[in-house]
Amino acid sequence: MSTYEFPDLSPMLRPRSVAVIGAVPELHRAGGRPIPFSIAGGFQGALYAVNPRRTEIDGRPCYASLADLPETPDLAVITVRDSLASEALRDCARQKVPAVVMFTAGFREAGEAGAILEQELIEIAEAHGIVLCGPNCIGVVNRHTGLMASFASSLQIGELPPGPVGFVSQSGMFVSLAIVEQVERRLGVGTLVSVGNEAGIEIADVIAHYAKDPEIKVIASYMEGARDGRKLSHALAMARAAGKRVVILKVGRSKESARAAQSHTGSLAGDYRVYRSTFAANGVIEAEGLEEFFDLIEAAVHVPAVAPASDAPPRIAVFGNSGGLGVLVADKVRQSGLALAEFSEATQGALREHLPPFIHPVNPVDLALQHLEAPHVLPRYLDALLADPGVEGILAIFGMYRPKTLEFAHAILDARANSSKPFVFACPHTSAEFTNCLSDGGVPVFGTPERAIRALRSLFRRPATGGVAPQLSPAARERLHGLVASHAGRTTLSEGEGMQLIEALEIPVGRIALAEDSDAAVRIAAGAGGPAVLKVESRDLPHKTEAGAVALGLEGADRVREAHDRILAAARMHRPDAAIDGVAVHRMVPESRELLLGVRHDPAFGPVALVGAGGTAAEVLDDVALMPAPVTDKQAEDMIRSLRTFPLLNGARSSTPSDVRAAAAALSALSTLVEAFPQIAEIEVNPLFVAAEGDGVVAGDVLAILNPDVPASR
Amino acid sequence: MSTYEFPDLSPMLRPRSVAVIGAVPELHRAGGRPIPFSIAGGFQGALYAVNPRRTEIDGRPCYASLADLPETPDLAVITVRDSLASEALRDCARQKVPAVVMFTAGFREAGEAGAILEQELIEIAEAHGIVLCGPNCIGVVNRHTGLMASFASSLQIGELPPGPVGFVSQSGMFVSLAIVEQVERRLGVGTLVSVGNEAGIEIADVIAHYAKDPEIKVIASYMEGARDGRKLSHALAMARAAGKRVVILKVGRSKESARAAQSHTGSLAGDYRVYRSTFAANGVIEAEGLEEFFDLIEAAVHVPAVAPASDAPPRIAVFGNSGGLGVLVADKVRQSGLALAEFSEATQGALREHLPPFIHPVNPVDLALQHLEAPHVLPRYLDALLADPGVEGILAIFGMYRPKTLEFAHAILDARANSSKPFVFACPHTSAEFTNCLSDGGVPVFGTPERAIRALRSLFRRPATGGVAPQLSPAARERLHGLVASHAGRTTLSEGEGMQLIEALEIPVGRIALAEDSDAAVRIAAGAGGPAVLKVESRDLPHKTEAGAVALGLEGADRVREAHDRILAAARMHRPDAAIDGVAVHRMVPESRELLLGVRHDPAFGPVALVGAGGTAAEVLDDVALMPAPVTDKQAEDMIRSLRTFPLLNGARSSTPSDVRAAAAALSALSTLVEAFPQIAEIEVNPLFVAAEGDGVVAGDVLAILNPDVPASR
């Protein structure tokens, strides 16, 4: 994998001095905010107002231009209108200002003319090594230094206690919402960066910075898309390695919403499924909506992540004051990828011993109302729940519970102190006092069971599935190089040529040989050791079944001969001008399952490996896994196991399990091909026949598309 | 369909007089609440305290027993402990009290001893025609009369304005939560019934009552399960016919949660998928969680339902003050079964005319912040959005919007007044004043886009898919009767016997005839008009493929003869003692798709029709539709169309569409069978081969299980 250089964001996030270009005295205008907001925030560095039409603002001098300042500021905030913005940036370049935040809108998001203007900004920033944030952004905030280089109205809501969250967003609104949400949830305000159109720095740069920032514990991002998915992946890996939690709300998942993102910040979305697998591989916590986004941030701030005990859904214990809420929770636990724990004998014994006889010692535990009046009993069975090896986490759900004292909350925190198992509360309509006591003690409290369950789920994090990326062997590389070079300038390969690529990757192919006439076909089929398949070979017939150019399950010389002549005639009738190489003889793979393997090109991530259920089902069921190529055998196996139809492959019902390991090895091998040979734009093996465990796989058909513009050299 | 008698609940919900058995002076005890709560609620009828250990409570006389009251009360509330409850109920029976609400717990939900106690209650209530609500319930409330026969603490939260919602719940906690939620959401409190263990009245009875109650506009229910699913369906149809909206939170959907429900109120859950189709057929709005439940109730109170314009997802327009929220919404719209409308030329023109040039006239519309300061412009383009024939509903999303005046809200309500299209707001962090103004005007406001979208989705209601249930023809009935009678006392049928049932229903079968020897097999196969399938016929070999007792795709006398002998030998080797009737010859159906049709028995709904993707895929993918039998052709077709794999059947990609209509007719025919013949416990046609459109279907295999205990007579 390539390595990336991430810019140093200190001048932007920890400037000693800030100039506001286009400063005005009106607080309701964007240019009127950064200086008074930063003063209110306690920023200790120098703040300079720049505006040729004024000499002072609010009692401090206003300079006509950057050149007039007593020093070169670390950070310039450009708030002028679109037609003046590039000149202001040029001015910063002349004065060697290292970092610029640009509020100004009207660029790429506004259409073609704006895109041209934005290209100018990009070129100026690149030429002078300026760290440029924006344009079309709401600015940056660093509560730890008091820097408020932003016009977000929510900075005026009142006291903003400092907090451990590093926030980065393509949407300015989400920065505003984050400030309010984090304050209301008592998480404090840490650092916030609105990257807007990303003409300069992008989300990945900010994540990489947060990974190294000791004041940031949790990284959160609203993301429409990444220009370079692999760079994003690299930044996420850095964050993970630094022990930081990352929560992402990825929007623009569908075609329609990607179009909306295009007209919002002009971001190219790429295939969401590649983001999803990239996030999973890097331990990112993904949010599904606005409230859940902030819920998961809250949970990440309060509770350390744990590894689940196994590949199965983490098992949790549920207890509360309502049977009805317990039943609802039991449904939601399952839907969210958790499971209800089966209590051990010891736990059941403890519950029987310490709870009244009419309370069943089963999960969810429905405590009697009366019992809540005796919170001193709680630790006796809570210790048992926390000690049960079959219990990986705890959800307590108390509806309408407004205790007169906090004794119950303290009893929970005491028990919790001896365990690292995640513990989350759901309390519809409780008191703020109860909620705050628990949250401050590391047990987050949410207002509905659904929210609490999703938060609890987010606290289980699987270990990274990294590993050394597979590489082509020098011999395979040599052989492939010859094959690809010989097809220079072409855009498709015949099936036989495609099969040679596949064989060079040491993936077994079903095709035995090409028969020149019916006698040859009979002879080759006789050596197949079972029923044979005949296919007309021609690069002009991509859809052979529709053309009648395929015959299956042939046994005996007569049937092979008859089929040979029949499919050739059908192919010629279907397309008289097709160049036909002959009839290929394949072996049939008995009792096999079918997969689709491929490598495609993603606008954000480049080559991505793909696996899906065989045939047309993959597309119709959207049962496809995608991951940036190349993938390791382990990653390939995880991809196959993530398919909804995996149980069919794994011997659901009475059939025998298929050779998943061989299929994974084939996918991994295929995924190395395109990175090594960018001439291959896309390749698809469909079907890959997967035989019974231990019996391997066979590539049934292959379709490769070449990029004629890429030279054949390495 | 059978008809049901629903009890008259007026004595319980509109009593003239109420006695509380086990009344006490302590307000924190259940027995201490109904009288003071009802007085506070303004109840105008007589309230009697009954407790042999007291002579007065709070200044009013306390009677030693029911017999001592000056009159027979309409309603008795039993609050005594479990060991005294049945005697208290007997007392009510002796005094001819028409209705009883029983708070007491410790019955079916507590285990076997409790179940015996509960059976006693059931028998007393039935014998004396008492309307019994409970036991193990939190009581009933009718805000319209002031009746508060409940101990729900939330009745003490303050003023309870009257409202139009009829609430019924198996969980007492949900009654408490409903009171708080409805008051906080300014929906008021209507009638609430906690049915608890349903020893007497059940949810369906209360829904049927609400259907006729003029004060109830929206019916809401927390439901773990129905004892009689068909009765529930009947009550829901009554509510629909009366023009009432019904919102249901159905829990206990999975095996685990059904077990939790069992130990909560002892309810039997049945298969959730049958509830789901029953709800859909009756226009019920289904909630997925706690907050959504109350959100959908709120939306139903504020906004009338509309029919969607087509079978496609309803198309909505989105506008708001944030591009970022717009992209998030575009994702969620799609996920929730809505679609973004494409604006008409006229709408685009109006948006261009009235909005600044940098605002794109595309959906979602991202209004500039500045523009919100000019609310008088709003009606000009809002009228265009509402008039656009491609727009079926509107979602406005405004984050952090705290307007100084309500001019904007009033402009929206003015525009809204001329249109029946649903209009919903999402406003994270707005002012209560703004929210209340819009909500009161019929435009509900929710705090997150996800919640608003689900609420908007719930306002589109498809017309009922009723129709006259299909009936067996007298001839078919006669023929089937003979077949079933001849198998009396047996539990399974051979495939040939099963096929006769299927043929009697006029569903074409693939089986041509039974061959007694290989010569006969060759002769029959020759008449198949294409390749043949041979199967050993034996009721002792349910899994023929595993036994090697099937051969496919046979052409020519030699191959048929060889296969006949081979599969017979294999079957005998697999199970030497199997009774073998011979080898059945089937015709192969070329190029067909496979479905699974069946009728199963559901504990709540009785016989249910089932359709799924063929083979093992149906179970693995959980791609199955279930509906109470019998189903009409139209309902059967809707079931088939609801399958996730339906696109495969309908000619996805290049293949031709299958004969969906013939498959639907076969499912409808099969679904009539079991209702007419309760001897048939279950029947499954798997696979049903579905040929190309117009070419019909063929039953490949059939498995029928008989119930030997049911007499063969009609």
Short mmCIF file of C-alpha atoms in Angstrom, two decimals, chain A residues 109-111 151 153-154 157 171 173-174 176-177 180-181 184 222 224 249-264 288-292 321-332 334-335 340-342 358 360 362-364 366 369 398-400 402 428-429 447-451 546 553 555 559 593 615-617 619-621 623 644-648 652-655 684 686, chain B residues 109-111 151 153-154 157 171 173-174 176-177 180-181 184 222 224 249-264 288-292 321-332 334-335 340-342 358 360 362-364 366 369 398-400 402 428-429 447-451 546 553 555 559 593 615-617 619-621 623 644-648 652-655 684 686:
data_model
loop_
_atom_site.label_atom_id
_atom_site.label_comp_id
_atom_site.label_asym_id
_atom_site.label_seq_id
_atom_site.Cartn_x
_atom_site.Cartn_y
_atom_site.Cartn_z
CA GLU A 109 -20.91 23.50 -5.13
CA ALA A 110 -22.38 26.34 -7.24
CA GLY A 111 -21.68 24.89 -10.68
CA PHE A 151 -19.26 31.84 12.35
CA SER A 153 -24.24 30.57 15.70
CA SER A 154 -24.23 27.74 18.21
CA ILE A 157 -25.36 29.17 23.29
CA SER A 171 -21.25 20.02 6.40
CA MET A 173 -24.59 22.50 9.89
CA PHE A 174 -23.16 19.40 11.54
CA SER A 176 -23.21 23.71 14.65
CA LEU A 177 -25.23 20.71 15.74
CA VAL A 180 -25.06 22.06 20.85
CA GLU A 181 -25.30 18.29 21.17
CA GLU A 184 -26.25 19.32 26.09
CA TYR A 222 -19.80 13.67 9.07
CA GLU A 224 -20.17 12.67 2.20
CA LEU A 249 -21.80 9.25 9.87
CA LYS A 250 -21.36 8.40 6.18
CA VAL A 251 -24.06 9.90 3.97
CA GLY A 252 -24.50 9.93 0.20
CA ARG A 253 -24.95 6.16 0.17
CA SER A 254 -27.46 5.90 -2.64
CA LYS A 255 -27.36 7.27 -6.17
CA GLU A 256 -29.90 9.98 -5.26
CA SER A 257 -28.12 11.15 -2.15
CA ALA A 258 -24.73 11.08 -3.88
CA ARG A 259 -26.23 13.49 -6.39
CA ALA A 260 -27.38 15.68 -3.50
CA ALA A 261 -23.84 15.59 -2.06
CA GLN A 262 -22.50 16.62 -5.45
CA SER A 263 -24.53 19.84 -5.34
CA HIS A 264 -23.73 20.40 -1.66
CA GLU A 288 -26.99 5.35 10.87
CA GLY A 289 -28.57 8.71 11.59
CA LEU A 290 -28.33 12.09 13.27
CA GLU A 291 -29.28 11.18 16.83
CA GLU A 292 -27.41 7.89 16.70
CA ASN A 321 -38.51 -2.58 35.79
CA SER A 322 -40.88 -3.54 32.97
CA GLY A 323 -41.66 -6.83 31.31
CA GLY A 324 -43.06 -4.98 28.31
CA LEU A 325 -39.88 -3.00 27.74
CA GLY A 326 -37.98 -6.27 28.23
CA VAL A 327 -39.85 -7.93 25.35
CA LEU A 328 -39.25 -4.92 23.12
CA VAL A 329 -35.57 -5.00 24.03
CA ALA A 330 -35.33 -8.71 23.24
CA ASP A 331 -36.46 -7.94 19.67
CA LYS A 332 -34.07 -5.03 19.28
CA ARG A 334 -31.31 -9.42 18.02
CA GLN A 335 -31.83 -6.88 15.25
CA LEU A 340 -29.35 -12.34 24.93
CA ALA A 341 -26.96 -14.22 27.21
CA GLU A 342 -27.97 -17.53 28.73
CA PHE A 358 -41.92 -14.48 41.66
CA HIS A 360 -37.85 -15.46 37.00
CA VAL A 362 -34.12 -15.50 33.05
CA ASN A 363 -32.82 -12.91 30.65
CA PRO A 364 -34.27 -10.21 30.43
CA ASP A 366 -37.98 -8.25 35.07
CA LEU A 369 -41.32 -2.52 41.27
CA PHE A 398 -35.97 1.51 33.61
CA GLY A 399 -39.07 3.27 32.35
CA MET A 400 -40.67 6.10 34.37
CA ARG A 402 -37.66 8.69 39.26
CA PRO A 428 -37.45 6.73 29.26
CA HIS A 429 -38.70 9.64 31.39
CA GLY A 447 -33.95 7.95 26.52
CA THR A 448 -35.13 4.92 24.56
CA PRO A 449 -34.16 1.23 24.53
CA GLU A 450 -33.33 1.33 20.80
CA ARG A 451 -30.78 4.08 21.31
CA GLU A 546 -28.77 -16.17 -24.76
CA GLY A 553 -24.06 -31.95 -18.93
CA GLU A 555 -21.92 -37.49 -21.67
CA ARG A 559 -24.20 -36.13 -27.51
CA ARG A 593 -22.26 -23.69 -5.36
CA GLY A 615 -25.43 -15.56 -11.28
CA THR A 616 -28.01 -12.82 -11.40
CA ALA A 617 -28.85 -13.24 -7.71
CA GLU A 619 -27.24 -7.97 -8.17
CA VAL A 620 -30.91 -8.58 -7.42
CA LEU A 621 -30.33 -9.39 -3.76
CA ASP A 623 -25.67 -9.54 -1.71
CA ARG A 644 -26.39 -12.93 3.36
CA THR A 645 -26.43 -16.12 1.30
CA PHE A 646 -23.34 -17.48 3.05
CA PRO A 647 -25.40 -20.13 4.88
CA LEU A 648 -26.20 -21.65 1.47
CA ALA A 652 -27.29 -24.97 5.32
CA ARG A 653 -29.82 -27.78 5.66
CA SER A 654 -28.50 -31.16 4.69
CA SER A 655 -26.01 -30.27 1.99
CA GLU A 684 -14.93 -10.86 -13.28
CA ASN A 686 -18.62 -15.66 -12.92
CA GLU B 109 -47.01 -14.90 34.17
CA ALA B 110 -45.73 -16.39 37.45
CA GLY B 111 -45.69 -20.04 36.39
CA PHE B 151 -52.59 2.94 39.67
CA SER B 153 -48.00 6.91 38.66
CA SER B 154 -47.93 9.04 35.55
CA ILE B 157 -47.84 14.35 36.39
CA SER B 171 -47.84 -3.95 29.21
CA MET B 173 -45.50 0.32 31.62
CA PHE B 174 -46.63 1.33 28.15
CA SER B 176 -47.74 4.88 31.97
CA LEU B 177 -45.43 5.95 29.16
CA VAL B 180 -46.57 11.07 29.74
CA GLU B 181 -45.76 11.00 26.02
CA GLU B 184 -45.74 16.09 26.48
CA TYR B 222 -48.59 -2.31 22.40
CA GLU B 224 -47.06 -9.09 22.44
CA LEU B 249 -46.04 -1.71 18.26
CA LYS B 250 -45.79 -5.49 17.87
CA VAL B 251 -43.10 -7.03 20.03
CA GLY B 252 -42.11 -10.64 20.63
CA ARG B 253 -41.05 -11.03 17.03
CA SER B 254 -38.15 -13.40 17.51
CA LYS B 255 -37.95 -16.70 19.34
CA GLU B 256 -36.06 -15.10 22.23
CA SER B 257 -38.43 -12.20 22.68
CA ALA B 258 -41.47 -14.47 22.36
CA ARG B 259 -40.03 -16.39 25.30
CA ALA B 260 -39.71 -13.11 27.21
CA ALA B 261 -43.35 -12.31 26.38
CA GLN B 262 -44.33 -15.73 27.68
CA SER B 263 -42.90 -14.91 31.11
CA HIS B 264 -44.30 -11.38 31.04
CA GLU B 288 -40.48 -0.32 15.03
CA GLY B 289 -39.59 1.05 18.44
CA LEU B 290 -40.65 3.03 21.50
CA GLU B 291 -40.08 6.57 20.24
CA GLU B 292 -41.35 5.75 16.76
CA ASN B 321 -31.55 25.11 5.47
CA SER B 322 -28.65 22.64 5.26
CA GLY B 323 -27.11 20.75 2.37
CA GLY B 324 -25.61 18.26 4.82
CA LEU B 325 -28.96 17.41 6.37
CA GLY B 326 -30.34 17.19 2.82
CA VAL B 327 -27.84 14.48 1.87
CA LEU B 328 -28.59 12.54 5.05
CA VAL B 329 -32.31 12.82 4.29
CA ALA B 330 -31.82 11.59 0.74
CA ASP B 331 -30.32 8.38 2.16
CA LYS B 332 -33.08 7.92 4.71
CA ARG B 334 -34.87 5.73 0.17
CA GLN B 335 -34.38 3.39 3.13
CA LEU B 340 -37.32 11.86 -3.92
CA ALA B 341 -39.68 13.49 -6.42
CA GLU B 342 -38.35 14.77 -9.72
CA PHE B 358 -27.11 30.07 -6.50
CA HIS B 360 -30.23 24.72 -7.42
CA VAL B 362 -33.30 20.23 -7.45
CA ASN B 363 -34.65 17.96 -4.76
CA PRO B 364 -33.66 18.30 -1.87
CA ASP B 366 -31.02 23.67 -0.05
CA LEU B 369 -29.63 30.93 5.19
CA PHE B 398 -34.40 23.02 9.42
CA GLY B 399 -31.47 22.51 11.77
CA MET B 400 -30.67 25.05 14.47
CA ARG B 402 -34.77 29.64 15.91
CA PRO B 428 -33.17 19.59 15.36
CA HIS B 429 -32.75 22.22 18.10
CA GLY B 447 -36.39 16.48 16.41
CA THR B 448 -34.46 14.38 13.88
CA PRO B 449 -34.79 13.79 10.13
CA GLU B 450 -35.07 10.02 10.63
CA ARG B 451 -38.10 10.40 12.88
CA GLU B 546 -30.14 -37.55 -0.45
CA GLY B 553 -32.92 -34.74 -17.48
CA GLU B 555 -33.67 -38.51 -22.75
CA ARG B 559 -30.85 -43.64 -20.19
CA ARG B 593 -37.98 -20.62 -11.76
CA GLY B 615 -35.32 -24.79 -2.46
CA THR B 616 -33.30 -24.11 0.63
CA ALA B 617 -32.95 -20.42 -0.23
CA GLU B 619 -35.33 -20.47 4.76
CA VAL B 620 -31.79 -19.18 4.60
CA LEU B 621 -32.75 -15.81 3.16
CA ASP B 623 -37.54 -14.63 2.00
CA ARG B 644 -37.04 -9.97 -1.96
CA THR B 645 -36.15 -12.38 -4.76
CA PHE B 646 -39.21 -11.38 -6.81
CA PRO B 647 -37.03 -9.55 -9.37
CA LEU B 648 -35.47 -12.93 -10.21
CA ALA B 652 -34.47 -9.38 -13.88
CA ARG B 653 -31.57 -8.96 -16.28
CA SER B 654 -32.10 -10.63 -19.62
CA SER B 655 -34.33 -13.58 -18.70
CA GLU B 684 -46.08 -27.95 0.93
CA ASN B 686 -41.72 -27.59 -3.28
#
